[in-house]
Coordinates of C-alpha atoms in Angstrom, one line a residue:
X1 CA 79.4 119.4 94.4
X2 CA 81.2 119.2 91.4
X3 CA 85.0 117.9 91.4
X4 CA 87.3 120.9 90.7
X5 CA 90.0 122.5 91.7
X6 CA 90.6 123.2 94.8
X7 CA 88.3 119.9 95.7
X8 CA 90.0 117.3 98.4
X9 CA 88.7 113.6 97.2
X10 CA 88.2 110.5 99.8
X11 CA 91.0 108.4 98.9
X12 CA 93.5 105.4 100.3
X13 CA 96.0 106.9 103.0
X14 CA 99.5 105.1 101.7
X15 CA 100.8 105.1 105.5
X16 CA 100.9 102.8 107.9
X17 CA 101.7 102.7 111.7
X18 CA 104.7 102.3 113.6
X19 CA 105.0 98.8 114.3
X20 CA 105.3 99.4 117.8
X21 CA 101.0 99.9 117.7
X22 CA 100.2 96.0 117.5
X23 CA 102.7 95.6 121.4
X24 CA 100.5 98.7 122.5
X25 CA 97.3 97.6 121.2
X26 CA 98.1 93.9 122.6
X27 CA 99.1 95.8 126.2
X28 CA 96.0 97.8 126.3
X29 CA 93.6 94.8 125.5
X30 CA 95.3 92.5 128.4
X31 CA 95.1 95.2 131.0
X32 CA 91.2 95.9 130.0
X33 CA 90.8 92.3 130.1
X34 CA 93.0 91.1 133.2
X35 CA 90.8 93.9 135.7
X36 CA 87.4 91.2 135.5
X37 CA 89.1 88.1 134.9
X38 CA 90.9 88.6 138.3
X39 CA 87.2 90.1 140.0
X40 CA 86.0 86.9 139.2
X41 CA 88.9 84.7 140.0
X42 CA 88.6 86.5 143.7
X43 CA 85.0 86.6 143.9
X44 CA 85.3 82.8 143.0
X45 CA 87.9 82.0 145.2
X46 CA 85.6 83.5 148.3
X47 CA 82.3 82.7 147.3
X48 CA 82.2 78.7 147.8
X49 CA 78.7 77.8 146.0
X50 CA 79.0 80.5 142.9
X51 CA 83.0 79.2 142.6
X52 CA 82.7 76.7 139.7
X53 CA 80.7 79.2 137.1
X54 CA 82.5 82.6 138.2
X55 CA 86.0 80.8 138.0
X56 CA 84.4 79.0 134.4
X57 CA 83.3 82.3 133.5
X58 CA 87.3 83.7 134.5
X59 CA 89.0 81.2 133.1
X60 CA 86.6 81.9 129.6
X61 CA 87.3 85.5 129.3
X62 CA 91.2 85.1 130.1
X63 CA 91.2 82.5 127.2
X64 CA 89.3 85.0 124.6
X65 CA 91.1 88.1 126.1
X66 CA 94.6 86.7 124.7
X67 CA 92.9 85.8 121.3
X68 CA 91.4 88.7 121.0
X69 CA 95.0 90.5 122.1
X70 CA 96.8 88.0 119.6
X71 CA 94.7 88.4 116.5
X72 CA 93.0 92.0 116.5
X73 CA 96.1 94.2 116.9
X74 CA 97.4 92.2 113.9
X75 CA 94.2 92.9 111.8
X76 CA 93.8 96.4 113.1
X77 CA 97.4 97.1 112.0
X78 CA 96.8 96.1 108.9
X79 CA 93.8 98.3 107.9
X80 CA 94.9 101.9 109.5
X81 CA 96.2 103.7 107.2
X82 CA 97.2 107.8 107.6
X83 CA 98.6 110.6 105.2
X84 CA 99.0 114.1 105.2
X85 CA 99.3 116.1 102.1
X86 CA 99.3 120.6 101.7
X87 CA 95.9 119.7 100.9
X88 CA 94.2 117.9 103.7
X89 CA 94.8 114.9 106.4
X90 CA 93.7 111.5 105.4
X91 CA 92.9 109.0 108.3
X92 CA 91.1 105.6 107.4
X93 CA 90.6 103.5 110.4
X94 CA 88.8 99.9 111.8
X95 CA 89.0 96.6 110.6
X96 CA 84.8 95.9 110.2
X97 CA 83.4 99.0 110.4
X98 CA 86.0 101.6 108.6
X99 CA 85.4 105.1 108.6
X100 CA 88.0 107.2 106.3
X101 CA 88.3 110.7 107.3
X102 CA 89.6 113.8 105.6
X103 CA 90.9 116.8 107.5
X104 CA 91.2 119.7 105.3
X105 CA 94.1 121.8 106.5
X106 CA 91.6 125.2 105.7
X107 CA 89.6 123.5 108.6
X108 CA 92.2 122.5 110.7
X109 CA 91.8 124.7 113.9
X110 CA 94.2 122.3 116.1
X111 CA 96.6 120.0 116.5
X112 CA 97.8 118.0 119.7
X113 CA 100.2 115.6 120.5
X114 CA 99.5 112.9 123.3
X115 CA 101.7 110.5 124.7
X116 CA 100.1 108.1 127.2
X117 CA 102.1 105.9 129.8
X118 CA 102.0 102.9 127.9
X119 CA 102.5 105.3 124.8
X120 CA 105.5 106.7 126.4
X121 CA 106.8 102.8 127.1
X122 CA 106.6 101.6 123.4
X123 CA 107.9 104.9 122.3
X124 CA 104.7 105.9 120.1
X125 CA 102.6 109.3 120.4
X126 CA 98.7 110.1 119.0
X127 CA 98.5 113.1 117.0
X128 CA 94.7 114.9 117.3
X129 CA 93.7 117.1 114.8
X130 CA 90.8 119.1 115.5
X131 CA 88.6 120.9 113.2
X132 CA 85.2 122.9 113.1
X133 CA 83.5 119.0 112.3
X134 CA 80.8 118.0 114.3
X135 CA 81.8 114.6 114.3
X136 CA 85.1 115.5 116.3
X137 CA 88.7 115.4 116.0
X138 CA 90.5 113.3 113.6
X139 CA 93.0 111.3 115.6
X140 CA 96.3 109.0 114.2
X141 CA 97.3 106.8 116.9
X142 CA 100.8 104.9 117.1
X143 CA 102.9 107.0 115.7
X144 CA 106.8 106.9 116.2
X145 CA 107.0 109.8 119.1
X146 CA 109.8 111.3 116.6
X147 CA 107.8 111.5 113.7
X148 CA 104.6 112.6 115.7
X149 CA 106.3 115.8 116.5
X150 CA 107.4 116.2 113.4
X151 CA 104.0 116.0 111.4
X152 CA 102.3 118.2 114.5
X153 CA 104.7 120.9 113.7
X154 CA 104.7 120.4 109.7
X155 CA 100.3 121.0 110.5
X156 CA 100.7 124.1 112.2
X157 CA 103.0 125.2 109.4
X158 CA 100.9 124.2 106.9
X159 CA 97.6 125.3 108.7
X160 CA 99.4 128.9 109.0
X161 CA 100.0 129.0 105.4
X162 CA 96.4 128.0 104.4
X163 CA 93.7 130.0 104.3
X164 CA 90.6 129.9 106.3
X165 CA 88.7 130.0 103.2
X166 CA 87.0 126.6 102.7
X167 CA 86.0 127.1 99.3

């Protein structure tokens, strides 16, 4: 398809996420990873002849639980990038595997706001866009709770406006 206009190009997002995201992130991974570090450590507390490997095996996945809860939130911060224009909704997300995304606000057929409870603690909200995609909704996590209210209603303004036309 040739680049006219009217066209929306894959570009860089310029925005980043709230700060908060790398405390929820880090929350999120420590709960996933304290539910079968403390299955072992009661499995190995109660089961005498398996209690050296299953408390080795607890005491391994506690250790690379917190790494992983120290470094990734820090690298994942630093490559999600979001951006909304009159034009479309940019989203480029992951850290090995990215995947940029581009909403375009003729195909924009929903938008939701979702505030988890640890969402709700650090004060940040997801924003899901849904279009007529098959690959699903286009989703900007760790938000300010503020400012994901604010862009939710700016899309449906914006969506109203646009024609359904995707031309």
């Amino acid at each position: 398809m040739p680049v006219g206009e009217g066209t929306v190009r894959l570009r860089p997002p310029v925005n980043t996420l709230d700060p908060r995201v790398v405390g929820w992130w880090r929350t999120r991974w420590l709960l996933l990873t304290a539910g079968p570090v403390a299955v072992l450590a009661v499995l190995g507390a109660f089961l005498e002849p398996a209690r050296f490997w299953l408390l080795l095996c607890a005491a391994v996945l506690a250790v690379v639980g917190a790494g992983c809860a120290g470094l990734l939130p820090l690298w994942w911060f630093r490559t999600h990038r979001w951006e909304v224009t009159d034009e479309a909704v940019y989203v480029r997300t992951g850290a090995l595997r990215q995947e940029w995304r581009i909403a375009p606000m003729s195909r924009i057929q929903t938008v939701d706001t979702v505030r988890g409870p640890l969402e709700q603690l650090c004060r940040l909200a997801t924003v899901t866009v849904t279009t007529a995609s098959s690959k699903g909704a286009v989703r900007i996590e760790g938000l300010d709770h503020e400012l994901a209210a604010e862009l939710a209603e700016r899309l449906t303004r914006i969506t109203q406006d646009t024609s359904g036309d995707a031309t």
